[in-house]
Coordinates of C-alpha atoms in Angstrom, one line a residue:
X136 CA 119.9 99.4 52.7
X137 CA 123.8 98.7 53.2
X138 CA 123.9 98.5 57.5
X139 CA 127.8 100.0 57.5
X140 CA 125.3 103.4 56.2
X141 CA 123.4 103.3 59.5
X142 CA 121.7 105.0 61.0
X143 CA 119.4 106.0 57.4
X144 CA 118.5 109.5 57.7
X145 CA 114.7 108.5 56.9
X146 CA 112.3 111.3 56.4
X147 CA 110.0 112.6 59.6
X148 CA 107.4 112.4 57.5
X149 CA 107.6 108.3 56.6
X150 CA 106.8 107.5 60.4
X151 CA 105.0 110.6 61.3
X152 CA 102.5 109.1 58.2
X153 CA 103.3 105.7 60.2
X154 CA 102.3 106.7 63.6
X155 CA 99.5 108.6 62.2
X156 CA 97.5 106.0 60.0
X157 CA 98.7 103.3 62.8
X158 CA 100.4 101.2 59.9
X159 CA 102.5 99.5 62.5
X160 CA 99.5 97.9 64.4
X161 CA 97.7 97.4 61.3
X162 CA 100.5 94.9 59.4
X163 CA 101.2 93.4 62.6
X164 CA 97.6 92.7 63.2
X165 CA 97.1 91.3 59.9
X166 CA 100.2 89.0 60.4
X167 CA 98.7 87.8 63.4
X168 CA 95.7 86.9 61.5
X169 CA 97.8 85.3 58.4
X170 CA 99.6 82.9 61.0
X171 CA 96.3 81.8 62.7
X172 CA 94.1 81.3 59.6
X173 CA 96.7 80.1 57.4
X174 CA 95.5 80.6 54.3
X175 CA 95.7 78.5 50.9
X176 CA 95.3 82.2 49.3
X177 CA 97.3 84.6 51.7
X178 CA 96.9 87.8 49.1
X179 CA 92.9 87.3 48.9
X180 CA 92.8 86.9 52.5
X181 CA 94.4 90.0 53.0
X182 CA 92.8 92.3 51.0
X183 CA 89.3 91.1 52.5
X184 CA 91.2 92.0 56.2
X185 CA 92.3 95.4 55.0
X186 CA 88.9 96.1 53.8
X187 CA 87.1 95.1 56.7
X188 CA 89.1 98.4 58.7
X189 CA 87.9 97.0 61.4
X190 CA 91.4 97.4 63.6
X191 CA 89.8 100.1 65.8
X192 CA 86.1 98.3 66.8
X193 CA 85.3 97.4 70.1
X194 CA 86.1 94.0 71.3
X195 CA 85.7 93.7 75.1
X196 CA 85.9 91.0 77.5
X197 CA 83.7 91.8 80.4
X198 CA 84.4 89.3 83.5
X199 CA 83.1 89.2 87.0
X200 CA 81.5 87.6 90.0
X201 CA 77.5 87.5 90.1
X202 CA 75.7 90.3 91.0
X203 CA 79.5 92.2 90.6
X204 CA 77.2 94.3 87.8
X205 CA 79.0 92.7 84.5
X206 CA 75.9 92.5 82.6
X207 CA 75.0 96.4 82.8
X208 CA 78.5 97.6 82.7
X209 CA 78.5 95.8 79.2
X210 CA 74.9 97.2 79.0
X211 CA 75.9 100.7 78.9
X212 CA 79.6 100.5 76.6
X213 CA 77.3 98.4 74.1
X214 CA 74.9 101.5 74.0
X215 CA 77.8 104.0 74.7
X216 CA 80.2 102.2 71.5
X217 CA 77.1 101.1 69.2
X218 CA 78.5 97.7 69.3
X219 CA 76.9 93.7 70.1
X220 CA 76.6 92.7 73.2
X221 CA 77.1 88.7 73.4
X222 CA 75.8 86.9 76.3
X223 CA 74.9 83.6 76.8
X224 CA 71.5 84.1 76.3
X225 CA 71.2 85.9 72.8
X226 CA 73.9 83.7 71.6
X227 CA 71.4 80.5 72.0
X228 CA 68.4 82.5 71.7
X229 CA 69.5 83.1 68.2
X230 CA 67.1 82.3 65.1
X231 CA 67.9 80.1 62.0
X232 CA 71.0 78.7 63.6
X233 CA 71.4 75.2 63.9
X234 CA 74.7 75.5 66.4
X235 CA 72.2 77.7 68.7
X236 CA 69.2 75.0 68.3
X237 CA 71.8 72.6 69.3
X238 CA 73.1 74.9 72.8
X239 CA 69.0 75.5 73.1
X240 CA 68.3 71.9 73.3
X241 CA 71.4 70.9 75.7
X242 CA 70.6 73.6 78.0
X243 CA 66.8 72.6 78.4
X244 CA 68.2 69.2 79.7
X245 CA 71.6 70.5 81.6
X246 CA 71.4 74.1 82.3
X247 CA 74.6 74.5 80.5
X248 CA 76.4 74.3 77.3
X249 CA 79.1 72.6 76.4
X250 CA 82.3 74.8 76.0
X251 CA 82.9 73.9 72.6
X252 CA 79.6 74.5 71.4
X253 CA 79.4 78.0 73.3
X254 CA 82.7 79.1 71.4
X255 CA 81.8 77.7 68.3
X256 CA 78.0 79.9 68.5
X257 CA 80.3 83.1 69.4
X258 CA 83.0 82.6 66.4
X259 CA 79.4 82.0 64.1
X260 CA 78.4 85.3 65.6
X261 CA 81.6 87.4 65.4
X262 CA 81.7 86.9 61.7
X263 CA 78.8 88.5 61.2
X264 CA 78.5 92.0 59.7
X265 CA 77.4 93.8 62.3
X266 CA 80.7 92.4 65.2
X267 CA 82.7 93.2 61.9
X268 CA 82.1 96.5 61.6
X269 CA 80.7 97.5 65.1
X270 CA 82.8 95.5 67.3
X271 CA 81.4 93.5 70.1
X272 CA 81.3 93.2 73.4
X273 CA 81.4 89.2 75.9
X274 CA 79.9 89.4 78.8
X275 CA 80.9 86.9 81.4
X276 CA 82.5 85.1 78.4
X277 CA 84.5 83.4 78.9
X278 CA 83.8 81.8 82.2
X279 CA 86.4 79.1 82.5
X280 CA 90.2 78.7 81.4
X281 CA 89.0 76.3 79.0
X282 CA 86.8 78.2 77.2
X283 CA 89.4 80.9 77.0
X284 CA 91.7 79.1 75.4
X285 CA 89.3 77.8 72.5
X286 CA 88.8 81.5 71.7
X287 CA 92.1 82.3 71.8
X288 CA 92.7 79.5 69.5
X289 CA 90.3 80.3 66.8
X290 CA 92.3 84.0 66.3
X291 CA 89.2 86.0 68.3
X292 CA 91.9 88.1 70.3
X293 CA 90.1 91.1 72.4
X294 CA 91.4 94.4 72.8
X295 CA 89.9 95.1 76.0
X296 CA 89.6 92.7 79.2
X297 CA 87.6 93.9 81.9
X298 CA 87.3 92.4 85.5
X299 CA 85.0 93.3 88.0
X300 CA 85.7 92.4 91.9
X301 CA 84.2 93.1 95.4
X302 CA 83.9 91.5 98.5
X303 CA 81.9 88.2 99.0
X304 CA 80.0 90.2 101.2
X305 CA 78.6 92.9 99.2
X306 CA 78.0 90.7 96.0
X307 CA 75.6 88.4 98.1
X308 CA 73.7 91.1 100.0
X309 CA 73.5 93.4 96.3
X310 CA 72.3 90.1 95.4
X311 CA 69.4 89.4 97.4
X312 CA 68.0 92.7 96.4
X313 CA 67.9 92.0 92.8
X314 CA 64.6 91.8 90.5
X315 CA 64.1 91.9 86.7
X316 CA 61.7 93.2 84.5
X317 CA 60.2 90.6 82.4
X318 CA 59.6 92.4 79.5
X319 CA 62.5 94.4 78.8
X320 CA 64.7 92.2 80.9
X321 CA 66.1 94.8 82.3
X322 CA 68.1 94.6 86.2
X323 CA 66.5 96.3 89.1
X324 CA 67.6 96.2 92.7
X325 CA 65.2 97.2 95.7
X326 CA 67.6 99.4 97.4
X327 CA 70.4 100.5 94.3
X328 CA 68.4 100.8 91.2
X329 CA 64.5 100.9 91.8
X330 CA 62.4 102.3 89.0
X331 CA 60.1 105.1 90.0
X332 CA 57.2 103.7 87.5
X333 CA 54.6 102.0 89.6
X334 CA 54.0 100.1 86.1
X335 CA 57.5 98.7 85.8
X336 CA 57.4 97.9 89.6
X337 CA 54.5 95.6 89.6
X338 CA 56.0 93.7 86.9
X339 CA 59.3 93.0 88.2
X340 CA 60.2 89.4 89.3
X341 CA 62.9 87.7 91.6
X342 CA 65.3 85.8 89.6
X343 CA 66.2 82.0 90.3
X344 CA 69.3 81.3 91.9
X345 CA 69.8 84.3 94.2
X346 CA 69.4 82.9 97.4
X347 CA 72.3 83.8 99.7
X348 CA 73.5 79.9 99.6
X349 CA 73.5 80.0 96.1
X350 CA 75.1 83.1 95.8
X351 CA 78.0 81.8 98.1
X352 CA 78.5 78.4 95.8
X353 CA 78.2 80.6 92.5
X354 CA 80.9 82.8 94.0
X355 CA 83.3 80.0 94.7
X356 CA 82.7 78.7 91.4
X357 CA 84.2 81.7 90.0
X358 CA 87.0 82.4 92.0
X359 CA 88.2 78.9 91.1
X360 CA 88.1 80.0 87.3
X361 CA 89.0 83.4 87.2
X362 CA 92.5 83.1 89.0
X363 CA 93.3 81.0 86.0
X364 CA 92.0 83.4 83.3
X365 CA 92.8 86.6 83.9
X366 CA 96.9 85.4 83.8
X367 CA 96.1 85.1 79.8
X368 CA 95.4 88.4 79.7
X369 CA 98.7 90.2 81.2
X370 CA 99.2 92.7 78.5
X371 CA 95.2 94.2 78.2
X372 CA 93.6 93.6 82.0
X373 CA 92.2 96.0 84.1
X374 CA 90.9 95.2 87.3
X375 CA 87.5 97.6 88.7
X376 CA 86.6 97.5 91.8
X377 CA 82.7 97.0 91.7
X378 CA 81.8 98.1 95.2
X379 CA 81.1 101.5 94.0
X380 CA 79.0 103.6 92.4
X381 CA 77.6 101.9 89.3
X382 CA 78.0 104.8 87.5
X383 CA 81.7 105.1 88.9
X384 CA 82.8 101.7 87.7
X385 CA 81.1 102.4 84.1
X386 CA 83.0 105.6 83.6
X387 CA 86.2 103.8 84.6
X388 CA 85.3 101.1 82.2
X389 CA 84.7 103.3 79.8
X390 CA 88.1 105.1 79.7
X391 CA 89.9 102.3 79.5
X392 CA 88.3 100.8 76.8
X393 CA 88.7 104.2 75.2
X394 CA 92.7 104.2 75.8
X395 CA 95.1 102.7 72.9
X396 CA 97.3 100.2 74.2
X397 CA 101.2 101.1 74.2
X398 CA 102.3 100.4 70.7
X399 CA 105.7 98.2 69.7
X400 CA 106.0 100.3 66.4
X401 CA 109.3 101.9 66.0
X402 CA 108.9 105.6 67.5
X403 CA 111.5 108.6 68.0
X404 CA 109.5 111.6 70.1
X405 CA 109.8 114.5 68.9
X406 CA 108.2 116.6 72.0
X407 CA 107.1 120.2 72.0
X408 CA 106.7 121.8 75.1
X409 CA 103.9 124.8 74.9
X410 CA 103.3 127.2 78.0
X411 CA 103.5 130.6 79.3
X412 CA 106.9 131.8 81.1
X413 CA 107.2 130.0 84.5
X414 CA 104.6 126.8 83.7
X415 CA 107.8 124.5 84.0
X416 CA 108.7 123.9 80.7
X417 CA 112.7 123.3 80.8
X418 CA 112.7 121.6 84.4
X419 CA 109.9 119.0 82.4
X420 CA 112.2 119.3 79.2
X421 CA 115.1 118.7 81.4
X422 CA 113.4 115.4 83.3
X423 CA 112.5 114.3 79.5
X424 CA 115.9 114.5 78.7
X425 CA 117.2 112.7 81.2
X426 CA 115.0 109.6 81.2
X427 CA 114.7 108.7 77.8
X428 CA 118.2 110.4 76.2
X429 CA 116.3 113.6 73.9
X430 CA 118.4 115.9 73.1
X431 CA 117.5 119.2 75.2
X432 CA 116.4 122.4 72.5
X433 CA 115.7 125.4 73.9
X434 CA 115.5 127.7 71.5
X435 CA 116.8 130.8 73.9
X436 CA 119.9 128.9 74.9
X437 CA 120.3 127.7 70.8
X438 CA 120.3 131.5 69.7
X439 CA 123.3 132.2 72.5
X440 CA 125.1 129.8 71.6
X441 CA 125.2 130.2 68.1
X442 CA 126.4 134.0 69.0
X443 CA 129.3 132.8 71.8
X444 CA 130.5 129.9 69.3
X445 CA 130.5 133.0 66.2
X446 CA 128.7 130.7 63.9
X447 CA 127.6 132.0 60.6
X448 CA 123.9 132.3 62.2
X449 CA 125.5 133.8 65.6
X450 CA 127.4 136.6 63.3
X451 CA 123.6 137.7 61.9
X452 CA 121.7 137.2 65.3
X453 CA 124.6 139.2 67.6
X454 CA 123.3 143.0 66.4
X455 CA 119.7 141.8 67.5
X456 CA 121.2 140.9 71.0
X457 CA 123.2 143.9 71.2
X458 CA 120.3 146.2 70.7
X459 CA 117.8 143.9 72.7
X460 CA 115.6 143.4 69.7
X461 CA 113.9 140.0 68.8
X462 CA 115.4 137.7 66.5
X463 CA 113.4 137.4 63.1
X464 CA 111.6 134.6 63.0
X465 CA 113.2 132.6 59.7
X466 CA 116.5 133.1 61.1
X467 CA 115.3 131.4 64.3
X468 CA 113.4 129.0 62.6
X469 CA 116.7 128.1 60.2
X470 CA 119.0 127.3 63.1
X471 CA 116.6 125.2 64.8
X472 CA 115.8 123.4 62.0
X473 CA 120.0 123.0 61.5
X474 CA 119.8 121.7 65.0
X475 CA 117.2 119.3 64.8
X476 CA 118.5 117.3 62.0
X477 CA 121.6 116.6 63.4
X478 CA 122.4 112.9 64.1
X479 CA 121.8 113.1 67.6
X480 CA 118.5 114.4 67.4
X481 CA 117.6 112.1 64.4
X482 CA 118.9 109.0 66.5
X483 CA 117.9 109.8 69.8
X484 CA 114.5 112.6 69.6
X485 CA 114.4 115.5 70.8
X486 CA 112.6 118.0 73.1
X487 CA 112.3 121.4 72.3
X488 CA 110.8 124.3 74.4
X489 CA 110.3 128.4 73.8
X490 CA 109.4 127.9 70.2
X491 CA 106.9 128.5 68.6
X492 CA 105.2 130.6 70.5
X493 CA 102.7 131.5 67.9
X494 CA 100.9 130.3 64.9
X495 CA 102.8 132.0 62.6
X496 CA 105.9 130.2 63.9
X497 CA 104.1 127.4 64.2
X498 CA 104.2 126.9 60.7
X499 CA 107.4 127.8 59.8
X500 CA 108.6 124.6 62.1
X501 CA 106.8 122.2 59.6
X502 CA 110.0 121.0 58.0
X503 CA 111.9 117.9 57.4
X504 CA 113.0 117.1 61.0
X505 CA 111.3 119.8 62.3
X506 CA 107.8 118.7 62.7
X507 CA 107.1 117.4 66.1
X508 CA 105.1 114.4 67.0
X509 CA 104.1 115.0 70.5
X510 CA 102.8 118.1 71.6
X511 CA 101.9 119.4 75.1
X512 CA 100.4 122.5 76.3
X513 CA 101.2 123.4 80.1
X514 CA 98.4 125.5 81.6
X515 CA 98.8 127.3 85.0
X516 CA 97.2 130.1 86.2
X517 CA 98.6 133.7 86.3
X518 CA 99.0 134.3 90.3
X519 CA 101.0 130.6 90.9
X520 CA 103.3 132.0 87.9
X521 CA 103.9 135.2 89.9
X522 CA 104.8 133.7 92.5
X523 CA 107.1 131.4 90.9
X524 CA 109.1 134.3 88.8
X525 CA 108.8 137.3 91.0
X526 CA 110.4 136.0 94.0
X527 CA 112.8 134.7 91.9
X528 CA 116.8 135.9 93.1
X529 CA 120.4 136.0 92.3
X530 CA 122.9 135.5 94.3
X531 CA 126.0 137.9 92.3
X532 CA 128.8 136.8 94.6
X533 CA 128.1 133.2 94.0
X534 CA 125.6 133.2 91.0
X535 CA 123.5 130.7 93.5
X536 CA 119.9 130.7 92.9
X537 CA 117.1 130.8 95.3
X538 CA 113.4 131.4 95.8
X539 CA 112.3 133.2 98.6
X540 CA 109.6 131.2 99.2
X541 CA 110.7 127.7 98.2
X542 CA 114.4 128.3 98.2
X543 CA 115.1 130.7 101.1
X544 CA 118.6 132.1 101.4
X545 CA 120.5 130.4 104.5
X546 CA 121.8 133.9 106.2
X547 CA 120.3 137.2 106.0
X548 CA 124.1 138.4 104.9
X549 CA 123.3 136.5 101.8
X550 CA 120.2 137.7 101.3
X551 CA 120.9 141.1 101.9
X552 CA 122.8 140.9 98.4
X553 CA 120.8 139.0 96.3
X554 CA 119.2 140.9 93.0
X555 CA 116.0 140.2 91.5
X556 CA 116.3 140.1 87.4
X557 CA 114.5 142.7 85.5
X558 CA 113.0 139.8 83.6
X559 CA 110.8 138.8 86.5
X560 CA 109.5 141.9 87.6
X561 CA 105.3 141.3 88.4
X562 CA 104.6 143.9 85.2
X563 CA 107.0 141.8 82.5
X564 CA 105.9 138.3 84.0
X565 CA 102.2 139.5 83.3
X566 CA 103.1 141.2 79.8
X567 CA 104.7 137.6 79.2
X568 CA 101.3 135.7 80.4
X569 CA 99.0 137.8 79.0
X570 CA 100.9 137.4 75.3
X571 CA 101.0 133.5 75.2
X572 CA 97.4 133.3 76.6
X573 CA 96.0 135.8 74.1
X574 CA 97.7 133.6 70.9
X575 CA 97.3 130.5 72.7
X576 CA 93.9 129.4 71.1
X577 CA 95.6 129.9 67.6
X578 CA 98.2 127.4 68.6
X579 CA 96.0 124.9 70.3
X580 CA 94.2 124.7 67.2
X581 CA 97.2 124.4 64.7
X582 CA 98.3 121.2 67.1
X583 CA 95.1 119.2 66.5
X584 CA 96.7 116.5 68.5
X585 CA 97.8 118.4 71.5
X586 CA 97.7 117.6 74.9
X587 CA 96.6 119.9 77.5
X588 CA 97.8 119.3 80.9
X589 CA 97.5 121.2 84.1
X590 CA 101.1 122.8 84.9
X591 CA 99.9 123.8 88.4
X592 CA 100.9 121.1 90.6
X593 CA 103.8 118.9 91.5
X594 CA 106.2 118.8 88.9
X595 CA 106.9 115.1 89.2
X596 CA 103.2 114.5 88.6
X597 CA 103.1 116.9 85.5
X598 CA 106.1 114.7 84.2
X599 CA 104.2 111.5 84.8
X600 CA 101.3 112.4 82.8
X601 CA 103.9 114.2 80.0
X602 CA 105.5 110.5 79.9
X603 CA 101.7 108.8 79.9
X604 CA 101.2 111.2 76.5
X605 CA 104.7 110.5 74.9
X606 CA 104.4 106.7 75.2
X607 CA 100.9 106.2 74.5
X608 CA 99.8 106.2 70.5
X609 CA 97.9 108.9 69.3
X610 CA 94.3 108.5 69.4
X611 CA 92.4 106.7 66.3
X612 CA 91.3 109.4 64.3
X613 CA 87.2 108.9 64.4
X614 CA 84.8 108.4 60.8

């Protein structure tokens, strides 16, 4: 392309397809693997990589001090995500592996496995079909910075790293109550997780190395190592407090590993805000436009500007305004698409509100440059909407707007002359809110990847949720 003709009018379908199918991330990951492995034949390597189709499988590292519950969390994640759990024990216990046999011999003599041998065992295991297709979860590995660097040098890159933490006193107390079922390997606790079955209770054994002194030594060693490991994973690390119920820790971990990291893909936001009257769409649109330099497109304002400018669309719209009738959807669609295809919208992106209000209007808004790539529904209960709108007043002298609860007039004189817009009457507000919520289910179904937010909270809290939904990539398709 000729650089002098930039910015190029790239059809919106192209980046939309790229984001929906994670094209940028796929190419970025493939390039990383090419540079790491440096195959002699790049083309067959790329074909094989694409056929694996495993960019979105779990690749998780769970770290933590003794008694933090990392093995339990790793096992629960493994069951929930249907992935493969890799521990020191099951790696060296693997049959038909010369590396595992060497590791077992070394472990029997030294009660440890050399880092290089352990990393080669991991590499061997990750090449198996199960790990390629279903992903993997490393429990307590890497335990040292040396192991972490070796793993990175082989191109083994986790997508999520979870580090559990808790006070030493809590961990020592917790470790003293640990018990293990020798038949299943399940871990129990005398206080927090005692099995109800007498049969299991009777066969539980006290694991070796859990005395207070031994635990304190292990904690000291862990603290020395973890501060040198975590800086290697700055963008994919999540630290979770283990000093809380295990179920809470698990759900925090699960929520984290199911999120996609912020993408480096080129992205032009095209945001649609849907919600009933009084849900805060205009305020949120203004905040987004201000922070991200988006073009704020209010459908109602756009119609008024067209009439004021006496444009060709304005001349068509004016009779409907004079008769206080709704402007036909076809005219609104043409005016909107004309605005959204202008250069500022193409360059900076846009945030639209006030249209569509139903699924028929939404179908009209699917043309080139008009299709949103982020859709949000702001849900607010009727009582809150009534409180927000019916107490609004305007000063006919100054044009200043007030709210009898949130922004009352400063003097009784001003309050006496305030007027209410007929549209803000309780009857009208109830009617418009009811109309929106009756049509809302079909609209949400049309926008399958829309994000629904609670709009009945502090505006800046709502804004933070909107930001998160815009910045982070859309969820991956579930096969």
